[in-house]
Amino acid sequence: RRWLLTGTPAKETSDADGLSSLGSLLGVLGDPARAEWPPLARRLLRTGAGSAASETAERAAARAAVVGFLAPRMIRHLKRHISVPPPRRATVVLETSPSERLSYNSLVSYIRANIVLTSLEGAERGAGADVSLLHHANKKSARAAIENIRLTCNGGGKQVATLSPEFYSEAVEWLNERYHAPPHAVARCRAFMDAAQAGEPLPCDKCSLPLLLQLVFPLCGHLVCPECVEASVEASGPLSACPVCEVALPPVRYDTCPKCDDVRCSHQAPKVPTEAHPLDGFAYLQPGFDLQWAETLREAEARA
């Protein structure tokens, strides 16, 4: 014997749809008398629509025939007829794997870095707003970030950090040519960019949390997570120094093309001296990583 448990067995869009749904259920049940159903349904449909209070004798007879056919085959329970015990609630904390923690923390760090860097108040307040994920022009990037959060929380993959050769070179040249950073700071930045692209997290020099993406401080070479940078700003006011060693963020003085501010410039115009606000220089220095979700082979095989 087959049983079907259903909430609303008949569609409420029209009488024809509802009667057709009931006929399909009778077929699934293998009811031996299901061949009697189509004539009963057609008879009811021919009588037209109407409420029980105003229906014709013909429709009342057709409805009674349908109900009489279904009554032995359907058991209807209303909530007031049954006693449902109260739900038992429990909170179960699921332990995440190291790779799942790394993926989630790196994604949060990536989004937080965008918010932190674009909210720094350098020479011009709100100068970085146009590249913020909160800016209306970046809805596509914001949706992609939200989708990455959903995928990361579901597991089955990892976050992959990518950096174009142009952005890699630009970060190194900012350190060498504009900050005149010491060799150890340049080497640390290179090691960080190489490790991130290889999927190898490095710890924050302030809180030791391993992440694929950190913020680079130019003169000391420290790597600090966006959360620690944000905490430093909340505790001490505008960012002015490395949260680890307190080496000050200097203004960046350099010669630049009057037509652009690219480190590598193809214009032949004579260079002019310029000075970038310490916070603007710090934001420009950060490597332009992209973070994307990659499905693991195990998850792909399970989905297939």
PDB file of C-alpha atoms in Angstrom:
ATOM      1  CA  ARG A   1       0.000   0.000   0.000  1.00  0.00           C
ATOM      2  CA  ARG A   2       1.258   3.467  -0.896  1.00  0.00           C
ATOM      3  CA  TRP A   3       0.735   6.598   1.167  1.00  0.00           C
ATOM      4  CA  LEU A   4       1.279  10.219   0.150  1.00  0.00           C
ATOM      5  CA  LEU A   5       1.834  12.973   2.688  1.00  0.00           C
ATOM      6  CA  THR A   6       1.000  16.371   1.212  1.00  0.00           C
ATOM      7  CA  GLY A   7       0.162  19.836   2.425  1.00  0.00           C
ATOM      8  CA  THR A   8      -2.079  21.151  -0.366  1.00  0.00           C
ATOM      9  CA  PRO A   9      -2.758  18.252  -2.767  1.00  0.00           C
ATOM     10  CA  ALA A  10      -4.636  20.344  -5.341  1.00  0.00           C
ATOM     11  CA  LYS A  11      -3.369  23.503  -7.038  1.00  0.00           C
ATOM     12  CA  GLU A  12      -5.406  26.575  -6.194  1.00  0.00           C
ATOM     13  CA  THR A  13      -4.845  28.321  -9.540  1.00  0.00           C
ATOM     14  CA  SER A  14      -8.026  26.904 -11.105  1.00  0.00           C
ATOM     15  CA  ASP A  15     -10.531  24.057 -10.698  1.00  0.00           C
ATOM     16  CA  ALA A  16      -9.070  22.339 -13.773  1.00  0.00           C
ATOM     17  CA  ASP A  17      -5.504  22.454 -12.381  1.00  0.00           C
ATOM     18  CA  GLY A  18      -6.657  21.230  -8.969  1.00  0.00           C
ATOM     19  CA  LEU A  19      -8.636  18.291 -10.371  1.00  0.00           C
ATOM     20  CA  SER A  20      -5.725  17.392 -12.665  1.00  0.00           C
ATOM     21  CA  SER A  21      -3.330  17.353  -9.684  1.00  0.00           C
ATOM     22  CA  LEU A  22      -5.635  15.037  -7.769  1.00  0.00           C
ATOM     23  CA  GLY A  23      -5.804  12.710 -10.787  1.00  0.00           C
ATOM     24  CA  SER A  24      -2.003  12.583 -10.910  1.00  0.00           C
ATOM     25  CA  LEU A  25      -1.855  11.661  -7.215  1.00  0.00           C
ATOM     26  CA  LEU A  26      -4.366   8.857  -7.788  1.00  0.00           C
ATOM     27  CA  GLY A  27      -2.091   7.543 -10.522  1.00  0.00           C
ATOM     28  CA  VAL A  28       0.966   7.632  -8.224  1.00  0.00           C
ATOM     29  CA  LEU A  29      -1.007   5.736  -5.586  1.00  0.00           C
ATOM     30  CA  GLY A  30      -1.987   3.111  -8.165  1.00  0.00           C
ATOM     31  CA  ASP A  31      -5.648   3.404  -7.175  1.00  0.00           C
ATOM     32  CA  PRO A  32      -7.551   0.578  -8.902  1.00  0.00           C
ATOM     33  CA  ALA A  33     -10.548   2.854  -9.556  1.00  0.00           C
ATOM     34  CA  ARG A  34      -8.508   5.800 -10.910  1.00  0.00           C
ATOM     35  CA  ALA A  35     -10.106   5.361 -14.369  1.00  0.00           C
ATOM     36  CA  GLU A  36     -13.362   6.609 -12.814  1.00  0.00           C
ATOM     37  CA  TRP A  37     -11.789   9.940 -11.915  1.00  0.00           C
ATOM     38  CA  PRO A  38     -11.609  11.752 -15.307  1.00  0.00           C
ATOM     39  CA  PRO A  39     -15.371  11.530 -15.965  1.00  0.00           C
ATOM     40  CA  LEU A  40     -16.126  12.802 -12.442  1.00  0.00           C
ATOM     41  CA  ALA A  41     -13.692  15.724 -12.900  1.00  0.00           C
ATOM     42  CA  ARG A  42     -15.149  16.653 -16.323  1.00  0.00           C
ATOM     43  CA  ARG A  43     -18.686  16.527 -14.939  1.00  0.00           C
ATOM     44  CA  LEU A  44     -17.771  18.941 -12.159  1.00  0.00           C
ATOM     45  CA  LEU A  45     -16.011  21.313 -14.566  1.00  0.00           C
ATOM     46  CA  ARG A  46     -19.021  21.378 -16.917  1.00  0.00           C
ATOM     47  CA  THR A  47     -21.237  22.713 -14.132  1.00  0.00           C
ATOM     48  CA  GLY A  48     -19.133  25.895 -13.855  1.00  0.00           C
ATOM     49  CA  ALA A  49     -17.840  27.666 -10.769  1.00  0.00           C
ATOM     50  CA  GLY A  50     -19.884  28.696  -7.765  1.00  0.00           C
ATOM     51  CA  SER A  51     -19.906  28.806  -3.993  1.00  0.00           C
ATOM     52  CA  ALA A  52     -21.649  26.156  -1.927  1.00  0.00           C
ATOM     53  CA  ALA A  53     -24.346  28.705  -0.999  1.00  0.00           C
ATOM     54  CA  SER A  54     -25.295  29.566  -4.583  1.00  0.00           C
ATOM     55  CA  GLU A  55     -24.478  26.416  -6.545  1.00  0.00           C
ATOM     56  CA  THR A  56     -27.043  24.702  -8.755  1.00  0.00           C
ATOM     57  CA  ALA A  57     -28.465  21.289  -8.064  1.00  0.00           C
ATOM     58  CA  GLU A  58     -26.417  19.899 -10.935  1.00  0.00           C
ATOM     59  CA  ARG A  59     -23.171  21.270  -9.505  1.00  0.00           C
ATOM     60  CA  ALA A  60     -24.090  20.104  -5.985  1.00  0.00           C
ATOM     61  CA  ALA A  61     -24.568  16.577  -7.331  1.00  0.00           C
ATOM     62  CA  ALA A  62     -21.274  16.689  -9.256  1.00  0.00           C
ATOM     63  CA  ARG A  63     -19.416  17.998  -6.204  1.00  0.00           C
ATOM     64  CA  ALA A  64     -20.961  15.298  -3.998  1.00  0.00           C
ATOM     65  CA  ALA A  65     -19.792  12.634  -6.473  1.00  0.00           C
ATOM     66  CA  VAL A  66     -16.216  13.966  -6.375  1.00  0.00           C
ATOM     67  CA  VAL A  67     -16.204  14.167  -2.581  1.00  0.00           C
ATOM     68  CA  GLY A  68     -17.687  10.699  -2.329  1.00  0.00           C
ATOM     69  CA  PHE A  69     -14.948   9.300  -4.560  1.00  0.00           C
ATOM     70  CA  LEU A  70     -12.128  11.002  -2.629  1.00  0.00           C
ATOM     71  CA  ALA A  71     -13.430  10.509   0.914  1.00  0.00           C
ATOM     72  CA  PRO A  72     -12.324   6.861   1.292  1.00  0.00           C
ATOM     73  CA  ARG A  73      -8.925   7.709  -0.203  1.00  0.00           C
ATOM     74  CA  MET A  74      -7.974  10.868   1.695  1.00  0.00           C
ATOM     75  CA  ILE A  75      -7.494  11.573   5.376  1.00  0.00           C
ATOM     76  CA  ARG A  76      -7.567  15.241   6.268  1.00  0.00           C
ATOM     77  CA  HIS A  77      -6.053  16.545   9.476  1.00  0.00           C
ATOM     78  CA  LEU A  78      -6.298  20.140  10.646  1.00  0.00           C
ATOM     79  CA  LYS A  79      -3.945  21.629  13.192  1.00  0.00           C
ATOM     80  CA  ARG A  80      -6.759  21.938  15.703  1.00  0.00           C
ATOM     81  CA  HIS A  81      -7.435  18.201  15.416  1.00  0.00           C
ATOM     82  CA  ILE A  82      -3.943  17.045  16.339  1.00  0.00           C
ATOM     83  CA  SER A  83      -1.610  17.720  19.240  1.00  0.00           C
ATOM     84  CA  VAL A  84       1.867  18.747  18.145  1.00  0.00           C
ATOM     85  CA  PRO A  85       4.440  18.803  20.949  1.00  0.00           C
ATOM     86  CA  PRO A  86       6.522  21.961  21.290  1.00  0.00           C
ATOM     87  CA  PRO A  87       9.800  21.858  19.337  1.00  0.00           C
ATOM     88  CA  ARG A  88      12.981  20.900  21.083  1.00  0.00           C
ATOM     89  CA  ARG A  89      15.751  23.319  20.206  1.00  0.00           C
ATOM     90  CA  ALA A  90      19.454  22.694  20.499  1.00  0.00           C
ATOM     91  CA  THR A  91      22.517  24.558  19.267  1.00  0.00           C
ATOM     92  CA  VAL A  92      25.237  22.433  17.745  1.00  0.00           C
ATOM     93  CA  VAL A  93      28.565  24.087  17.003  1.00  0.00           C
ATOM     94  CA  LEU A  94      30.207  22.540  13.954  1.00  0.00           C
ATOM     95  CA  GLU A  95      33.983  22.543  13.995  1.00  0.00           C
ATOM     96  CA  THR A  96      35.415  23.904  10.753  1.00  0.00           C
ATOM     97  CA  SER A  97      38.501  22.500   9.111  1.00  0.00           C
ATOM     98  CA  PRO A  98      41.704  24.588   8.834  1.00  0.00           C
ATOM     99  CA  SER A  99      41.098  25.132   5.107  1.00  0.00           C
ATOM    100  CA  GLU A 100      37.503  26.274   5.746  1.00  0.00           C
ATOM    101  CA  ARG A 101      38.674  28.721   8.421  1.00  0.00           C
ATOM    102  CA  LEU A 102      41.368  30.067   6.103  1.00  0.00           C
ATOM    103  CA  SER A 103      38.889  30.551   3.244  1.00  0.00           C
ATOM    104  CA  TYR A 104      36.352  32.341   5.426  1.00  0.00           C
ATOM    105  CA  ASN A 105      38.882  34.531   7.257  1.00  0.00           C
ATOM    106  CA  SER A 106      40.672  35.471   4.024  1.00  0.00           C
ATOM    107  CA  LEU A 107      37.409  36.473   2.362  1.00  0.00           C
ATOM    108  CA  VAL A 108      36.369  38.594   5.337  1.00  0.00           C
ATOM    109  CA  SER A 109      39.852  40.165   5.342  1.00  0.00           C
ATOM    110  CA  TYR A 110      39.585  40.935   1.619  1.00  0.00           C
ATOM    111  CA  ILE A 111      36.243  42.717   2.040  1.00  0.00           C
ATOM    112  CA  ARG A 112      37.348  44.465   5.204  1.00  0.00           C
ATOM    113  CA  ALA A 113      40.550  45.704   3.548  1.00  0.00           C
ATOM    114  CA  ASN A 114      38.471  47.304   0.798  1.00  0.00           C
ATOM    115  CA  ILE A 115      36.279  49.091   3.344  1.00  0.00           C
ATOM    116  CA  VAL A 116      39.240  50.180   5.507  1.00  0.00           C
ATOM    117  CA  LEU A 117      41.380  51.476   2.638  1.00  0.00           C
ATOM    118  CA  THR A 118      38.568  53.339   0.876  1.00  0.00           C
ATOM    119  CA  SER A 119      37.475  55.031   4.095  1.00  0.00           C
ATOM    120  CA  LEU A 120      40.914  56.435   4.991  1.00  0.00           C
ATOM    121  CA  GLU A 121      40.830  60.223   5.061  1.00  0.00           C
ATOM    122  CA  GLY A 122      43.947  61.353   3.234  1.00  0.00           C
ATOM    123  CA  ALA A 123      44.453  64.601   1.340  1.00  0.00           C
ATOM    124  CA  GLU A 124      40.888  64.404   0.068  1.00  0.00           C
ATOM    125  CA  ARG A 125      38.147  62.976   2.244  1.00  0.00           C
ATOM    126  CA  GLY A 126      36.377  60.071   0.574  1.00  0.00           C
ATOM    127  CA  ALA A 127      38.870  59.984  -2.301  1.00  0.00           C
ATOM    128  CA  GLY A 128      38.711  56.186  -2.499  1.00  0.00           C
ATOM    129  CA  ALA A 129      34.922  55.928  -2.346  1.00  0.00           C
ATOM    130  CA  ASP A 130      34.634  55.167  -6.065  1.00  0.00           C
ATOM    131  CA  VAL A 131      36.363  51.789  -5.628  1.00  0.00           C
ATOM    132  CA  SER A 132      34.571  50.867  -2.410  1.00  0.00           C
ATOM    133  CA  LEU A 133      32.304  47.823  -2.421  1.00  0.00           C
ATOM    134  CA  LEU A 134      29.740  50.112  -0.788  1.00  0.00           C
ATOM    135  CA  HIS A 135      29.703  52.464  -3.785  1.00  0.00           C
ATOM    136  CA  HIS A 136      26.644  52.118  -6.027  1.00  0.00           C
ATOM    137  CA  ALA A 137      28.840  51.816  -9.124  1.00  0.00           C
ATOM    138  CA  ASN A 138      30.386  48.617  -7.765  1.00  0.00           C
ATOM    139  CA  LYS A 139      27.204  46.580  -7.309  1.00  0.00           C
ATOM    140  CA  LYS A 140      28.561  43.778  -9.481  1.00  0.00           C
ATOM    141  CA  SER A 141      31.683  43.418  -7.329  1.00  0.00           C
ATOM    142  CA  ALA A 142      29.601  43.612  -4.152  1.00  0.00           C
ATOM    143  CA  ARG A 143      27.280  40.863  -5.407  1.00  0.00           C
ATOM    144  CA  ALA A 144      30.308  38.721  -6.268  1.00  0.00           C
ATOM    145  CA  ALA A 145      31.646  39.223  -2.730  1.00  0.00           C
ATOM    146  CA  ILE A 146      28.303  38.201  -1.217  1.00  0.00           C
ATOM    147  CA  GLU A 147      28.175  35.134  -3.463  1.00  0.00           C
ATOM    148  CA  ASN A 148      31.704  34.245  -2.316  1.00  0.00           C
ATOM    149  CA  ILE A 149      30.542  34.454   1.301  1.00  0.00           C
ATOM    150  CA  ARG A 150      27.668  32.053   0.535  1.00  0.00           C
ATOM    151  CA  LEU A 151      29.975  29.587  -1.215  1.00  0.00           C
ATOM    152  CA  THR A 152      32.572  29.793   1.543  1.00  0.00           C
ATOM    153  CA  CYS A 153      29.999  29.132   4.269  1.00  0.00           C
ATOM    154  CA  ASN A 154      28.767  26.068   2.347  1.00  0.00           C
ATOM    155  CA  GLY A 155      32.286  24.619   2.151  1.00  0.00           C
ATOM    156  CA  GLY A 156      33.606  22.333  -0.538  1.00  0.00           C
ATOM    157  CA  GLY A 157      36.138  24.758  -1.984  1.00  0.00           C
ATOM    158  CA  LYS A 158      38.747  27.375  -1.240  1.00  0.00           C
ATOM    159  CA  GLN A 159      39.559  31.010  -1.899  1.00  0.00           C
ATOM    160  CA  VAL A 160      42.291  31.607  -4.476  1.00  0.00           C
ATOM    161  CA  ALA A 161      44.241  34.886  -4.480  1.00  0.00           C
ATOM    162  CA  THR A 162      45.466  36.161  -7.845  1.00  0.00           C
ATOM    163  CA  LEU A 163      47.639  39.167  -8.657  1.00  0.00           C
ATOM    164  CA  SER A 164      48.446  40.420 -12.136  1.00  0.00           C
ATOM    165  CA  PRO A 165      52.144  40.927 -13.046  1.00  0.00           C
ATOM    166  CA  GLU A 166      51.413  44.644 -13.465  1.00  0.00           C
ATOM    167  CA  PHE A 167      50.058  45.007  -9.924  1.00  0.00           C
ATOM    168  CA  TYR A 168      52.936  42.928  -8.549  1.00  0.00           C
ATOM    169  CA  SER A 169      55.525  45.177 -10.216  1.00  0.00           C
ATOM    170  CA  GLU A 170      53.664  48.323  -9.216  1.00  0.00           C
ATOM    171  CA  ALA A 171      53.776  47.407  -5.504  1.00  0.00           C
ATOM    172  CA  VAL A 172      57.500  46.703  -5.681  1.00  0.00           C
ATOM    173  CA  GLU A 173      58.184  49.936  -7.569  1.00  0.00           C
ATOM    174  CA  TRP A 174      56.161  51.976  -5.085  1.00  0.00           C
ATOM    175  CA  LEU A 175      58.379  50.623  -2.319  1.00  0.00           C
ATOM    176  CA  ASN A 176      61.655  51.074  -4.224  1.00  0.00           C
ATOM    177  CA  GLU A 177      61.125  54.292  -6.147  1.00  0.00           C
ATOM    178  CA  ARG A 178      58.623  56.252  -4.096  1.00  0.00           C
ATOM    179  CA  TYR A 179      59.073  55.103  -0.503  1.00  0.00           C
ATOM    180  CA  HIS A 180      62.771  54.241  -0.881  1.00  0.00           C
ATOM    181  CA  ALA A 181      61.971  51.404   1.497  1.00  0.00           C
ATOM    182  CA  PRO A 182      64.778  49.336   3.039  1.00  0.00           C
ATOM    183  CA  PRO A 183      65.592  46.034   1.288  1.00  0.00           C
ATOM    184  CA  HIS A 184      64.080  43.891   4.037  1.00  0.00           C
ATOM    185  CA  ALA A 185      60.698  45.634   3.651  1.00  0.00           C
ATOM    186  CA  VAL A 186      60.735  45.085  -0.125  1.00  0.00           C
ATOM    187  CA  ALA A 187      61.727  41.433   0.347  1.00  0.00           C
ATOM    188  CA  ARG A 188      58.921  40.932   2.874  1.00  0.00           C
ATOM    189  CA  CYS A 189      56.353  42.384   0.473  1.00  0.00           C
ATOM    190  CA  ARG A 190      57.602  40.138  -2.349  1.00  0.00           C
ATOM    191  CA  ALA A 191      57.446  37.075  -0.084  1.00  0.00           C
ATOM    192  CA  PHE A 192      53.892  37.998   0.932  1.00  0.00           C
ATOM    193  CA  MET A 193      52.684  38.405  -2.662  1.00  0.00           C
ATOM    194  CA  ASP A 194      54.341  35.133  -3.726  1.00  0.00           C
ATOM    195  CA  ALA A 195      52.915  33.225  -0.756  1.00  0.00           C
ATOM    196  CA  ALA A 196      49.379  34.549  -1.290  1.00  0.00           C
ATOM    197  CA  GLN A 197      49.350  33.447  -4.933  1.00  0.00           C
ATOM    198  CA  ALA A 198      50.674  30.027  -3.892  1.00  0.00           C
ATOM    199  CA  GLY A 199      47.812  29.669  -1.399  1.00  0.00           C
ATOM    200  CA  GLU A 200      50.164  29.851   1.588  1.00  0.00           C
ATOM    201  CA  PRO A 201      48.853  32.109   4.379  1.00  0.00           C
ATOM    202  CA  LEU A 202      51.159  34.327   6.386  1.00  0.00           C
ATOM    203  CA  PRO A 203      50.356  35.399   9.955  1.00  0.00           C
ATOM    204  CA  CYS A 204      49.368  38.910  10.889  1.00  0.00           C
ATOM    205  CA  ASP A 205      52.329  40.470  12.719  1.00  0.00           C
ATOM    206  CA  LYS A 206      49.944  41.931  15.285  1.00  0.00           C
ATOM    207  CA  CYS A 207      47.473  39.125  16.144  1.00  0.00           C
ATOM    208  CA  SER A 208      49.116  36.110  14.402  1.00  0.00           C
ATOM    209  CA  LEU A 209      45.951  35.194  12.451  1.00  0.00           C
ATOM    210  CA  PRO A 210      47.023  33.402   9.239  1.00  0.00           C
ATOM    211  CA  LEU A 211      45.509  34.996   6.134  1.00  0.00           C
ATOM    212  CA  LEU A 212      46.101  35.028   2.418  1.00  0.00           C
ATOM    213  CA  LEU A 213      45.706  38.815   2.297  1.00  0.00           C
ATOM    214  CA  GLN A 214      47.299  41.336   4.643  1.00  0.00           C
ATOM    215  CA  LEU A 215      48.061  45.055   4.529  1.00  0.00           C
ATOM    216  CA  VAL A 216      51.694  46.001   3.850  1.00  0.00           C
ATOM    217  CA  PHE A 217      53.431  48.733   5.866  1.00  0.00           C
ATOM    218  CA  PRO A 218      56.122  50.363   3.729  1.00  0.00           C
ATOM    219  CA  LEU A 219      59.140  51.176   5.882  1.00  0.00           C
ATOM    220  CA  CYS A 220      59.094  48.316   8.391  1.00  0.00           C
ATOM    221  CA  GLY A 221      57.687  45.609   6.133  1.00  0.00           C
ATOM    222  CA  HIS A 222      55.154  44.430   8.699  1.00  0.00           C
ATOM    223  CA  LEU A 223      52.044  42.606   7.489  1.00  0.00           C
ATOM    224  CA  VAL A 224      48.931  43.529   9.456  1.00  0.00           C
ATOM    225  CA  CYS A 225      45.380  42.244   8.969  1.00  0.00           C
ATOM    226  CA  PRO A 226      42.610  44.791   8.248  1.00  0.00           C
ATOM    227  CA  GLU A 227      40.923  44.002  11.569  1.00  0.00           C
ATOM    228  CA  CYS A 228      44.025  45.027  13.533  1.00  0.00           C
ATOM    229  CA  VAL A 229      44.397  48.176  11.416  1.00  0.00           C
ATOM    230  CA  GLU A 230      40.757  49.026  12.057  1.00  0.00           C
ATOM    231  CA  ALA A 231      41.179  48.374  15.784  1.00  0.00           C
ATOM    232  CA  SER A 232      44.190  50.692  15.830  1.00  0.00           C
ATOM    233  CA  VAL A 233      42.179  53.461  14.176  1.00  0.00           C
ATOM    234  CA  GLU A 234      39.301  53.018  16.619  1.00  0.00           C
ATOM    235  CA  ALA A 235      41.670  53.106  19.601  1.00  0.00           C
ATOM    236  CA  SER A 236      44.068  55.866  18.550  1.00  0.00           C
ATOM    237  CA  GLY A 237      42.391  57.881  15.830  1.00  0.00           C
ATOM    238  CA  PRO A 238      43.477  58.233  12.180  1.00  0.00           C
ATOM    239  CA  LEU A 239      46.095  55.752  11.064  1.00  0.00           C
ATOM    240  CA  SER A 240      49.523  57.331  11.346  1.00  0.00           C
ATOM    241  CA  ALA A 241      51.925  54.468  12.069  1.00  0.00           C
ATOM    242  CA  CYS A 242      52.374  50.708  11.925  1.00  0.00           C
ATOM    243  CA  PRO A 243      50.271  49.072  14.675  1.00  0.00           C
ATOM    244  CA  VAL A 244      53.138  46.650  15.399  1.00  0.00           C
ATOM    245  CA  CYS A 245      56.279  48.806  15.684  1.00  0.00           C
ATOM    246  CA  GLU A 246      54.797  52.316  15.515  1.00  0.00           C
ATOM    247  CA  VAL A 247      57.068  53.391  12.649  1.00  0.00           C
ATOM    248  CA  ALA A 248      55.296  56.422  11.182  1.00  0.00           C
ATOM    249  CA  LEU A 249      53.645  56.415   7.772  1.00  0.00           C
ATOM    250  CA  PRO A 250      55.570  59.119   5.899  1.00  0.00           C
ATOM    251  CA  PRO A 251      54.319  61.437   3.175  1.00  0.00           C
ATOM    252  CA  VAL A 252      55.485  60.121  -0.192  1.00  0.00           C
ATOM    253  CA  ARG A 253      57.587  62.592  -2.188  1.00  0.00           C
ATOM    254  CA  TYR A 254      58.461  61.738  -5.768  1.00  0.00           C
ATOM    255  CA  ASP A 255      58.597  63.048  -9.314  1.00  0.00           C
ATOM    256  CA  THR A 256      55.663  62.133 -11.482  1.00  0.00           C
ATOM    257  CA  CYS A 257      54.233  62.704 -14.927  1.00  0.00           C
ATOM    258  CA  PRO A 258      51.856  65.705 -15.058  1.00  0.00           C
ATOM    259  CA  LYS A 259      49.466  63.645 -17.209  1.00  0.00           C
ATOM    260  CA  CYS A 260      49.253  60.548 -15.012  1.00  0.00           C
ATOM    261  CA  ASP A 261      50.507  59.130 -11.740  1.00  0.00           C
ATOM    262  CA  ASP A 262      51.635  55.748 -13.051  1.00  0.00           C
ATOM    263  CA  VAL A 263      54.941  54.402 -11.791  1.00  0.00           C
ATOM    264  CA  ARG A 264      55.722  53.281 -15.333  1.00  0.00           C
ATOM    265  CA  CYS A 265      54.761  56.125 -17.627  1.00  0.00           C
ATOM    266  CA  SER A 266      54.984  56.232 -21.429  1.00  0.00           C
ATOM    267  CA  HIS A 267      54.461  59.983 -21.674  1.00  0.00           C
ATOM    268  CA  GLN A 268      57.470  62.059 -22.622  1.00  0.00           C
ATOM    269  CA  ALA A 269      56.467  65.028 -20.499  1.00  0.00           C
ATOM    270  CA  PRO A 270      59.026  66.348 -17.974  1.00  0.00           C
ATOM    271  CA  LYS A 271      58.465  65.011 -14.462  1.00  0.00           C
ATOM    272  CA  VAL A 272      57.163  67.318 -11.756  1.00  0.00           C
ATOM    273  CA  PRO A 273      57.664  66.949  -8.008  1.00  0.00           C
ATOM    274  CA  THR A 274      54.625  65.844  -6.016  1.00  0.00           C
ATOM    275  CA  GLU A 275      53.761  64.710  -2.527  1.00  0.00           C
ATOM    276  CA  ALA A 276      51.140  62.115  -1.567  1.00  0.00           C
ATOM    277  CA  HIS A 277      49.428  62.209   1.810  1.00  0.00           C
ATOM    278  CA  PRO A 278      50.672  59.368   4.085  1.00  0.00           C
ATOM    279  CA  LEU A 279      47.275  57.645   4.014  1.00  0.00           C
ATOM    280  CA  ASP A 280      46.889  58.037   0.246  1.00  0.00           C
ATOM    281  CA  GLY A 281      50.340  56.562  -0.290  1.00  0.00           C
ATOM    282  CA  PHE A 282      49.557  53.660   2.047  1.00  0.00           C
ATOM    283  CA  ALA A 283      46.361  52.880   0.118  1.00  0.00           C
ATOM    284  CA  TYR A 284      48.087  53.115  -3.290  1.00  0.00           C
ATOM    285  CA  LEU A 285      50.851  50.769  -2.133  1.00  0.00           C
ATOM    286  CA  GLN A 286      48.583  47.798  -1.391  1.00  0.00           C
ATOM    287  CA  PRO A 287      48.770  45.040  -4.037  1.00  0.00           C
ATOM    288  CA  GLY A 288      45.607  44.743  -6.129  1.00  0.00           C
ATOM    289  CA  PHE A 289      44.710  41.147  -5.324  1.00  0.00           C
ATOM    290  CA  ASP A 290      41.590  39.477  -6.628  1.00  0.00           C
ATOM    291  CA  LEU A 291      39.997  36.746  -4.517  1.00  0.00           C
ATOM    292  CA  GLN A 292      37.959  34.054  -6.248  1.00  0.00           C
ATOM    293  CA  TRP A 293      36.199  30.869  -5.199  1.00  0.00           C
ATOM    294  CA  ALA A 294      37.607  27.595  -6.529  1.00  0.00           C
ATOM    295  CA  GLU A 295      35.711  24.339  -6.198  1.00  0.00           C
ATOM    296  CA  THR A 296      37.779  21.443  -4.935  1.00  0.00           C
ATOM    297  CA  LEU A 297      38.062  18.258  -6.951  1.00  0.00           C
ATOM    298  CA  ARG A 298      36.273  16.341  -4.190  1.00  0.00           C
ATOM    299  CA  GLU A 299      33.302  18.716  -4.291  1.00  0.00           C
ATOM    300  CA  ALA A 300      33.152  18.633  -8.095  1.00  0.00           C
ATOM    301  CA  GLU A 301      33.081  14.820  -8.061  1.00  0.00           C
ATOM    302  CA  ALA A 302      30.346  14.807  -5.400  1.00  0.00           C
ATOM    303  CA  ARG A 303      28.220  17.239  -7.422  1.00  0.00           C
ATOM    304  CA  ALA A 304      28.690  15.179 -10.591  1.00  0.00           C
TER     305      ALA A 304
END
